[in-house]
PDB file of N, CA and C in Angstrom:
ATOM      1  N   UNK A 184      14.856   2.998  16.714  1.00 54.00           N
ATOM      2  CA  UNK A 184      16.171   3.427  17.107  1.00 54.00           C
ATOM      3  C   UNK A 184      17.047   2.234  17.460  1.00 54.00           C
ATOM      4  N   UNK A 185      18.264   2.521  17.800  1.00 62.00           N
ATOM      5  CA  UNK A 185      19.242   1.500  18.159  1.00 62.00           C
ATOM      6  C   UNK A 185      18.710   0.654  19.287  1.00 62.00           C
ATOM      7  N   UNK A 186      18.829  -0.649  19.297  1.00 63.00           N
ATOM      8  CA  UNK A 186      19.487  -1.505  18.315  1.00 63.00           C
ATOM      9  C   UNK A 186      18.513  -2.067  17.286  1.00 63.00           C
ATOM     10  N   UNK A 187      17.375  -1.447  17.121  1.00 63.00           N
ATOM     11  CA  UNK A 187      16.363  -1.984  16.219  1.00 63.00           C
ATOM     12  C   UNK A 187      16.375  -1.264  14.886  1.00 63.00           C
ATOM     13  N   UNK A 188      15.989  -1.976  13.855  1.00 63.00           N
ATOM     14  CA  UNK A 188      15.886  -1.411  12.513  1.00 63.00           C
ATOM     15  C   UNK A 188      14.451  -0.964  12.306  1.00 63.00           C
ATOM     16  N   UNK A 189      14.219   0.346  12.294  1.00 60.00           N
ATOM     17  CA  UNK A 189      12.854   0.860  12.165  1.00 60.00           C
ATOM     18  C   UNK A 189      12.212   0.503  10.827  1.00 60.00           C
ATOM     19  N   UNK A 190      13.002   0.159   9.812  1.00 56.00           N
ATOM     20  CA  UNK A 190      12.426  -0.246   8.539  1.00 56.00           C
ATOM     21  C   UNK A 190      11.714  -1.594   8.647  1.00 56.00           C
ATOM     22  N   UNK A 191      11.996  -2.352   9.721  1.00 59.00           N
ATOM     23  CA  UNK A 191      11.342  -3.644   9.902  1.00 59.00           C
ATOM     24  C   UNK A 191      10.047  -3.538  10.696  1.00 59.00           C
ATOM     25  N   UNK A 192       9.703  -2.374  11.186  1.00 61.00           N
ATOM     26  CA  UNK A 192       8.500  -2.232  12.011  1.00 61.00           C
ATOM     27  C   UNK A 192       7.469  -1.351  11.316  1.00 61.00           C
ATOM     28  N   UNK A 193       7.324  -1.534  10.019  1.00 64.00           N
ATOM     29  CA  UNK A 193       6.442  -0.675   9.236  1.00 64.00           C
ATOM     30  C   UNK A 193       5.230  -1.451   8.738  1.00 64.00           C
ATOM     31  N   UNK A 194       4.155  -0.722   8.513  1.00 76.00           N
ATOM     32  CA  UNK A 194       2.952  -1.290   7.942  1.00 76.00           C
ATOM     33  C   UNK A 194       2.414  -0.306   6.922  1.00 76.00           C
ATOM     34  N   UNK A 195       2.107  -0.801   5.737  1.00 82.00           N
ATOM     35  CA  UNK A 195       1.529   0.039   4.691  1.00 82.00           C
ATOM     36  C   UNK A 195       0.158  -0.527   4.367  1.00 82.00           C
ATOM     37  N   UNK A 196      -0.888   0.258   4.582  1.00 80.00           N
ATOM     38  CA  UNK A 196      -2.252  -0.186   4.343  1.00 80.00           C
ATOM     39  C   UNK A 196      -2.544  -0.251   2.847  1.00 80.00           C
ATOM     40  N   UNK A 197      -3.420  -1.146   2.472  1.00 78.00           N
ATOM     41  CA  UNK A 197      -3.858  -1.241   1.080  1.00 78.00           C
ATOM     42  C   UNK A 197      -4.445   0.090   0.648  1.00 78.00           C
ATOM     43  N   UNK A 198      -4.099   0.505  -0.560  1.00 78.00           N
ATOM     44  CA  UNK A 198      -4.604   1.769  -1.087  1.00 78.00           C
ATOM     45  C   UNK A 198      -3.759   2.973  -0.734  1.00 78.00           C
ATOM     46  N   UNK A 199      -2.693   2.769   0.044  1.00 84.00           N
ATOM     47  CA  UNK A 199      -1.818   3.882   0.410  1.00 84.00           C
ATOM     48  C   UNK A 199      -0.988   4.283  -0.803  1.00 84.00           C
ATOM     49  N   UNK A 200      -0.968   5.572  -1.140  1.00 85.00           N
ATOM     50  CA  UNK A 200      -0.124   5.983  -2.262  1.00 85.00           C
ATOM     51  C   UNK A 200       1.356   5.847  -1.902  1.00 85.00           C
ATOM     52  N   UNK A 201       2.127   5.344  -2.848  1.00 90.00           N
ATOM     53  CA  UNK A 201       3.565   5.142  -2.653  1.00 90.00           C
ATOM     54  C   UNK A 201       4.344   5.925  -3.696  1.00 90.00           C
ATOM     55  N   UNK A 202       5.504   6.406  -3.308  1.00 92.00           N
ATOM     56  CA  UNK A 202       6.438   7.009  -4.248  1.00 92.00           C
ATOM     57  C   UNK A 202       7.667   6.116  -4.260  1.00 92.00           C
ATOM     58  N   UNK A 203       8.008   5.560  -5.416  1.00 95.00           N
ATOM     59  CA  UNK A 203       9.148   4.650  -5.510  1.00 95.00           C
ATOM     60  C   UNK A 203      10.435   5.467  -5.587  1.00 95.00           C
ATOM     61  N   UNK A 204      11.321   5.244  -4.605  1.00 96.00           N
ATOM     62  CA  UNK A 204      12.594   5.958  -4.537  1.00 96.00           C
ATOM     63  C   UNK A 204      13.721   5.206  -5.218  1.00 96.00           C
ATOM     64  N   UNK A 205      13.652   3.878  -5.221  1.00 96.00           N
ATOM     65  CA  UNK A 205      14.721   3.071  -5.811  1.00 96.00           C
ATOM     66  C   UNK A 205      14.340   1.612  -5.792  1.00 96.00           C
ATOM     67  N   UNK A 206      15.248   0.783  -6.306  1.00 96.00           N
ATOM     68  CA  UNK A 206      14.990  -0.647  -6.330  1.00 96.00           C
ATOM     69  C   UNK A 206      16.307  -1.408  -6.232  1.00 96.00           C
ATOM     70  N   UNK A 207      16.218  -2.673  -5.840  1.00 97.00           N
ATOM     71  CA  UNK A 207      17.406  -3.503  -5.762  1.00 97.00           C
ATOM     72  C   UNK A 207      17.860  -3.875  -7.175  1.00 97.00           C
ATOM     73  N   UNK A 208      19.095  -4.309  -7.314  1.00 97.00           N
ATOM     74  CA  UNK A 208      19.624  -4.663  -8.633  1.00 97.00           C
ATOM     75  C   UNK A 208      18.821  -5.774  -9.295  1.00 97.00           C
ATOM     76  N   UNK A 209      18.318  -6.715  -8.489  1.00 97.00           N
ATOM     77  CA  UNK A 209      17.521  -7.805  -9.068  1.00 97.00           C
ATOM     78  C   UNK A 209      16.054  -7.423  -9.262  1.00 97.00           C
ATOM     79  N   UNK A 210      15.699  -6.186  -8.904  1.00 95.00           N
ATOM     80  CA  UNK A 210      14.344  -5.633  -9.064  1.00 95.00           C
ATOM     81  C   UNK A 210      13.294  -6.372  -8.231  1.00 95.00           C
ATOM     82  N   UNK A 211      13.713  -7.128  -7.222  1.00 96.00           N
ATOM     83  CA  UNK A 211      12.780  -7.861  -6.374  1.00 96.00           C
ATOM     84  C   UNK A 211      12.172  -6.969  -5.291  1.00 96.00           C
ATOM     85  N   UNK A 212      12.867  -5.907  -4.907  1.00 96.00           N
ATOM     86  CA  UNK A 212      12.421  -5.021  -3.838  1.00 96.00           C
ATOM     87  C   UNK A 212      12.474  -3.575  -4.315  1.00 96.00           C
ATOM     88  N   UNK A 213      11.531  -2.759  -3.822  1.00 96.00           N
ATOM     89  CA  UNK A 213      11.548  -1.325  -4.103  1.00 96.00           C
ATOM     90  C   UNK A 213      11.558  -0.565  -2.785  1.00 96.00           C
ATOM     91  N   UNK A 214      12.302   0.539  -2.763  1.00 95.00           N
ATOM     92  CA  UNK A 214      12.300   1.439  -1.616  1.00 95.00           C
ATOM     93  C   UNK A 214      11.226   2.472  -1.878  1.00 95.00           C
ATOM     94  N   UNK A 215      10.250   2.571  -0.979  1.00 93.00           N
ATOM     95  CA  UNK A 215       9.116   3.469  -1.203  1.00 93.00           C
ATOM     96  C   UNK A 215       9.020   4.501  -0.085  1.00 93.00           C
ATOM     97  N   UNK A 216       8.428   5.620  -0.442  1.00 94.00           N
ATOM     98  CA  UNK A 216       8.076   6.662   0.531  1.00 94.00           C
ATOM     99  C   UNK A 216       6.556   6.693   0.604  1.00 94.00           C
ATOM    100  N   UNK A 217       6.007   6.602   1.801  1.00 88.00           N
ATOM    101  CA  UNK A 217       4.569   6.734   2.019  1.00 88.00           C
ATOM    102  C   UNK A 217       4.352   8.040   2.770  1.00 88.00           C
ATOM    103  N   UNK A 218       3.107   8.402   3.034  1.00 85.00           N
ATOM    104  CA  UNK A 218       2.897   9.636   3.783  1.00 85.00           C
ATOM    105  C   UNK A 218       3.553   9.660   5.164  1.00 85.00           C
ATOM    106  N   UNK A 219       3.866   8.483   5.731  1.00 82.00           N
ATOM    107  CA  UNK A 219       4.440   8.493   7.078  1.00 82.00           C
ATOM    108  C   UNK A 219       5.683   7.632   7.285  1.00 82.00           C
ATOM    109  N   UNK A 220       6.222   7.003   6.247  1.00 84.00           N
ATOM    110  CA  UNK A 220       7.434   6.200   6.442  1.00 84.00           C
ATOM    111  C   UNK A 220       8.117   5.888   5.122  1.00 84.00           C
ATOM    112  N   UNK A 221       9.352   5.421   5.242  1.00 87.00           N
ATOM    113  CA  UNK A 221      10.076   4.836   4.111  1.00 87.00           C
ATOM    114  C   UNK A 221      10.265   3.361   4.430  1.00 87.00           C
ATOM    115  N   UNK A 222      10.142   2.508   3.406  1.00 85.00           N
ATOM    116  CA  UNK A 222      10.268   1.072   3.653  1.00 85.00           C
ATOM    117  C   UNK A 222      10.641   0.344   2.371  1.00 85.00           C
ATOM    118  N   UNK A 223      11.279  -0.810   2.538  1.00 89.00           N
ATOM    119  CA  UNK A 223      11.510  -1.730   1.425  1.00 89.00           C
ATOM    120  C   UNK A 223      10.304  -2.641   1.331  1.00 89.00           C
ATOM    121  N   UNK A 224       9.745  -2.771   0.126  1.00 91.00           N
ATOM    122  CA  UNK A 224       8.581  -3.604  -0.112  1.00 91.00           C
ATOM    123  C   UNK A 224       8.868  -4.491  -1.316  1.00 91.00           C
ATOM    124  N   UNK A 225       8.415  -5.751  -1.254  1.00 94.00           N
ATOM    125  CA  UNK A 225       8.576  -6.643  -2.406  1.00 94.00           C
ATOM    126  C   UNK A 225       7.824  -6.048  -3.592  1.00 94.00           C
ATOM    127  N   UNK A 226       8.479  -6.024  -4.737  1.00 95.00           N
ATOM    128  CA  UNK A 226       7.862  -5.440  -5.927  1.00 95.00           C
ATOM    129  C   UNK A 226       6.532  -6.121  -6.254  1.00 95.00           C
ATOM    130  N   UNK A 227       6.440  -7.441  -6.021  1.00 93.00           N
ATOM    131  CA  UNK A 227       5.198  -8.157  -6.316  1.00 93.00           C
ATOM    132  C   UNK A 227       4.049  -7.761  -5.398  1.00 93.00           C
ATOM    133  N   UNK A 228       4.326  -7.029  -4.326  1.00 91.00           N
ATOM    134  CA  UNK A 228       3.290  -6.627  -3.376  1.00 91.00           C
ATOM    135  C   UNK A 228       2.736  -5.233  -3.643  1.00 91.00           C
ATOM    136  N   UNK A 229       3.151  -4.599  -4.725  1.00 90.00           N
ATOM    137  CA  UNK A 229       2.624  -3.277  -5.065  1.00 90.00           C
ATOM    138  C   UNK A 229       2.073  -3.304  -6.487  1.00 90.00           C
ATOM    139  N   UNK A 230       1.244  -2.339  -6.794  1.00 88.00           N
ATOM    140  CA  UNK A 230       0.705  -2.206  -8.150  1.00 88.00           C
ATOM    141  C   UNK A 230       0.909  -0.765  -8.599  1.00 88.00           C
ATOM    142  N   UNK A 231       1.348  -0.603  -9.819  1.00 89.00           N
ATOM    143  CA  UNK A 231       1.498   0.734 -10.371  1.00 89.00           C
ATOM    144  C   UNK A 231       0.138   1.219 -10.859  1.00 89.00           C
ATOM    145  N   UNK A 232      -0.114   2.499 -10.707  1.00 88.00           N
ATOM    146  CA  UNK A 232      -1.398   3.067 -11.084  1.00 88.00           C
ATOM    147  C   UNK A 232      -1.198   4.117 -12.169  1.00 88.00           C
ATOM    148  N   UNK A 233      -2.067   4.058 -13.181  1.00 91.00           N
ATOM    149  CA  UNK A 233      -2.028   5.093 -14.215  1.00 91.00           C
ATOM    150  C   UNK A 233      -3.041   6.186 -13.861  1.00 91.00           C
ATOM    151  N   UNK A 234      -3.086   7.249 -14.653  1.00 93.00           N
ATOM    152  CA  UNK A 234      -3.976   8.373 -14.372  1.00 93.00           C
ATOM    153  C   UNK A 234      -5.444   7.958 -14.368  1.00 93.00           C
ATOM    154  N   UNK A 235      -5.830   7.010 -15.228  1.00 94.00           N
ATOM    155  CA  UNK A 235      -7.213   6.542 -15.263  1.00 94.00           C
ATOM    156  C   UNK A 235      -7.590   5.873 -13.945  1.00 94.00           C
ATOM    157  N   UNK A 236      -6.724   5.007 -13.435  1.00 86.00           N
ATOM    158  CA  UNK A 236      -6.995   4.342 -12.164  1.00 86.00           C
ATOM    159  C   UNK A 236      -7.075   5.351 -11.031  1.00 86.00           C
ATOM    160  N   UNK A 237      -6.165   6.313 -11.004  1.00 84.00           N
ATOM    161  CA  UNK A 237      -6.168   7.325  -9.946  1.00 84.00           C
ATOM    162  C   UNK A 237      -7.483   8.095  -9.961  1.00 84.00           C
ATOM    163  N   UNK A 238      -7.969   8.452 -11.140  1.00 88.00           N
ATOM    164  CA  UNK A 238      -9.239   9.164 -11.265  1.00 88.00           C
ATOM    165  C   UNK A 238     -10.395   8.324 -10.734  1.00 88.00           C
ATOM    166  N   UNK A 239     -10.426   7.038 -11.087  1.00 84.00           N
ATOM    167  CA  UNK A 239     -11.481   6.147 -10.599  1.00 84.00           C
ATOM    168  C   UNK A 239     -11.424   6.007  -9.076  1.00 84.00           C
ATOM    169  N   UNK A 240     -10.242   5.917  -8.530  1.00 79.00           N
ATOM    170  CA  UNK A 240     -10.059   5.783  -7.076  1.00 79.00           C
ATOM    171  C   UNK A 240     -10.553   7.038  -6.364  1.00 79.00           C
ATOM    172  N   UNK A 241     -10.247   8.199  -6.908  1.00 81.00           N
ATOM    173  CA  UNK A 241     -10.701   9.443  -6.297  1.00 81.00           C
ATOM    174  C   UNK A 241     -12.218   9.554  -6.350  1.00 81.00           C
ATOM    175  N   UNK A 242     -12.834   9.115  -7.440  1.00 83.00           N
ATOM    176  CA  UNK A 242     -14.287   9.139  -7.544  1.00 83.00           C
ATOM    177  C   UNK A 242     -14.934   8.175  -6.548  1.00 83.00           C
ATOM    178  N   UNK A 243     -14.258   7.084  -6.237  1.00 78.00           N
ATOM    179  CA  UNK A 243     -14.798   6.103  -5.294  1.00 78.00           C
ATOM    180  C   UNK A 243     -14.866   6.662  -3.881  1.00 78.00           C
ATOM    181  N   UNK A 244     -14.109   7.709  -3.600  1.00 71.00           N
ATOM    182  CA  UNK A 244     -14.127   8.303  -2.262  1.00 71.00           C
ATOM    183  C   UNK A 244     -15.504   8.861  -1.928  1.00 71.00           C
ATOM    184  N   UNK A 245     -16.320   9.126  -2.943  1.00 71.00           N
ATOM    185  CA  UNK A 245     -17.674   9.636  -2.719  1.00 71.00           C
ATOM    186  C   UNK A 245     -18.657   8.517  -2.384  1.00 71.00           C
ATOM    187  N   UNK A 246     -18.225   7.290  -2.507  1.00 74.00           N
ATOM    188  CA  UNK A 246     -19.091   6.146  -2.249  1.00 74.00           C
ATOM    189  C   UNK A 246     -18.696   5.500  -0.933  1.00 74.00           C
ATOM    190  N   UNK A 247     -19.528   4.612  -0.461  1.00 72.00           N
ATOM    191  CA  UNK A 247     -19.204   3.901   0.767  1.00 72.00           C
ATOM    192  C   UNK A 247     -18.215   2.783   0.442  1.00 72.00           C
ATOM    193  N   UNK A 248     -17.081   2.794   1.102  1.00 71.00           N
ATOM    194  CA  UNK A 248     -16.075   1.762   0.924  1.00 71.00           C
ATOM    195  C   UNK A 248     -15.932   0.992   2.227  1.00 71.00           C
ATOM    196  N   UNK A 249     -15.500  -0.251   2.129  1.00 73.00           N
ATOM    197  CA  UNK A 249     -15.253  -1.053   3.325  1.00 73.00           C
ATOM    198  C   UNK A 249     -13.853  -1.626   3.261  1.00 73.00           C
ATOM    199  N   UNK A 250     -13.349  -1.992   4.410  1.00 74.00           N
ATOM    200  CA  UNK A 250     -12.077  -2.705   4.507  1.00 74.00           C
ATOM    201  C   UNK A 250     -12.333  -3.979   5.296  1.00 74.00           C
ATOM    202  N   UNK A 251     -12.060  -5.108   4.694  1.00 78.00           N
ATOM    203  CA  UNK A 251     -12.277  -6.391   5.362  1.00 78.00           C
ATOM    204  C   UNK A 251     -11.008  -6.735   6.121  1.00 78.00           C
ATOM    205  N   UNK A 252     -11.134  -6.898   7.431  1.00 80.00           N
ATOM    206  CA  UNK A 252      -9.971  -7.152   8.273  1.00 80.00           C
ATOM    207  C   UNK A 252     -10.018  -8.504   8.974  1.00 80.00           C
ATOM    208  N   UNK A 253     -10.994  -9.325   8.630  1.00 83.00           N
ATOM    209  CA  UNK A 253     -11.123 -10.636   9.255  1.00 83.00           C
ATOM    210  C   UNK A 253     -11.737 -11.593   8.235  1.00 83.00           C
ATOM    211  N   UNK A 254     -11.742 -12.859   8.553  1.00 86.00           N
ATOM    212  CA  UNK A 254     -12.356 -13.844   7.664  1.00 86.00           C
ATOM    213  C   UNK A 254     -13.782 -14.127   8.109  1.00 86.00           C
ATOM    214  N   UNK A 255     -14.568 -14.719   7.212  1.00 86.00           N
ATOM    215  CA  UNK A 255     -15.931 -15.144   7.515  1.00 86.00           C
ATOM    216  C   UNK A 255     -16.825 -13.964   7.928  1.00 86.00           C
ATOM    217  N   UNK A 256     -16.640 -12.809   7.298  1.00 83.00           N
ATOM    218  CA  UNK A 256     -17.436 -11.621   7.586  1.00 83.00           C
ATOM    219  C   UNK A 256     -18.493 -11.460   6.482  1.00 83.00           C
ATOM    220  N   UNK A 257     -19.792 -11.470   6.833  1.00 83.00           N
ATOM    221  CA  UNK A 257     -20.812 -11.268   5.810  1.00 83.00           C
ATOM    222  C   UNK A 257     -20.856  -9.811   5.366  1.00 83.00           C
ATOM    223  N   UNK A 258     -21.055  -9.597   4.080  1.00 80.00           N
ATOM    224  CA  UNK A 258     -21.172  -8.241   3.525  1.00 80.00           C
ATOM    225  C   UNK A 258     -22.571  -8.126   2.933  1.00 80.00           C
ATOM    226  N   UNK A 259     -23.367  -7.221   3.490  1.00 78.00           N
ATOM    227  CA  UNK A 259     -24.736  -7.041   3.039  1.00 78.00           C
ATOM    228  C   UNK A 259     -24.916  -5.639   2.491  1.00 78.00           C
ATOM    229  N   UNK A 260     -25.646  -5.525   1.400  1.00 71.00           N
ATOM    230  CA  UNK A 260     -25.985  -4.235   0.821  1.00 71.00           C
ATOM    231  C   UNK A 260     -27.496  -4.101   0.904  1.00 71.00           C
ATOM    232  N   UNK A 261     -27.967  -3.270   1.803  1.00 72.00           N
ATOM    233  CA  UNK A 261     -29.403  -3.130   2.025  1.00 72.00           C
ATOM    234  C   UNK A 261     -30.043  -2.117   1.096  1.00 72.00           C
ATOM    235  N   UNK A 262     -29.310  -1.631   0.094  1.00 64.00           N
ATOM    236  CA  UNK A 262     -29.871  -0.650  -0.842  1.00 64.00           C
ATOM    237  C   UNK A 262     -30.641  -1.321  -1.940  1.00 64.00           C
TER     238      UNK A 262
END
């Protein structure tokens, strides 16, 4: 709210689905809608997904996934 710009206090996690609402004239930025916010994001920071990728991503939900949030973290697979 006033006097702050709420578009500057947003965070979009990797893997979050985005809906592109618009873009700047130079195509450097896109206005996106996420499940919980609208924000301007640099076009180079997003990837477009086709139906094949979406299907693979949905199938991966049945597997164990991890999110690395720090450096120097060992990843072990004991299977």
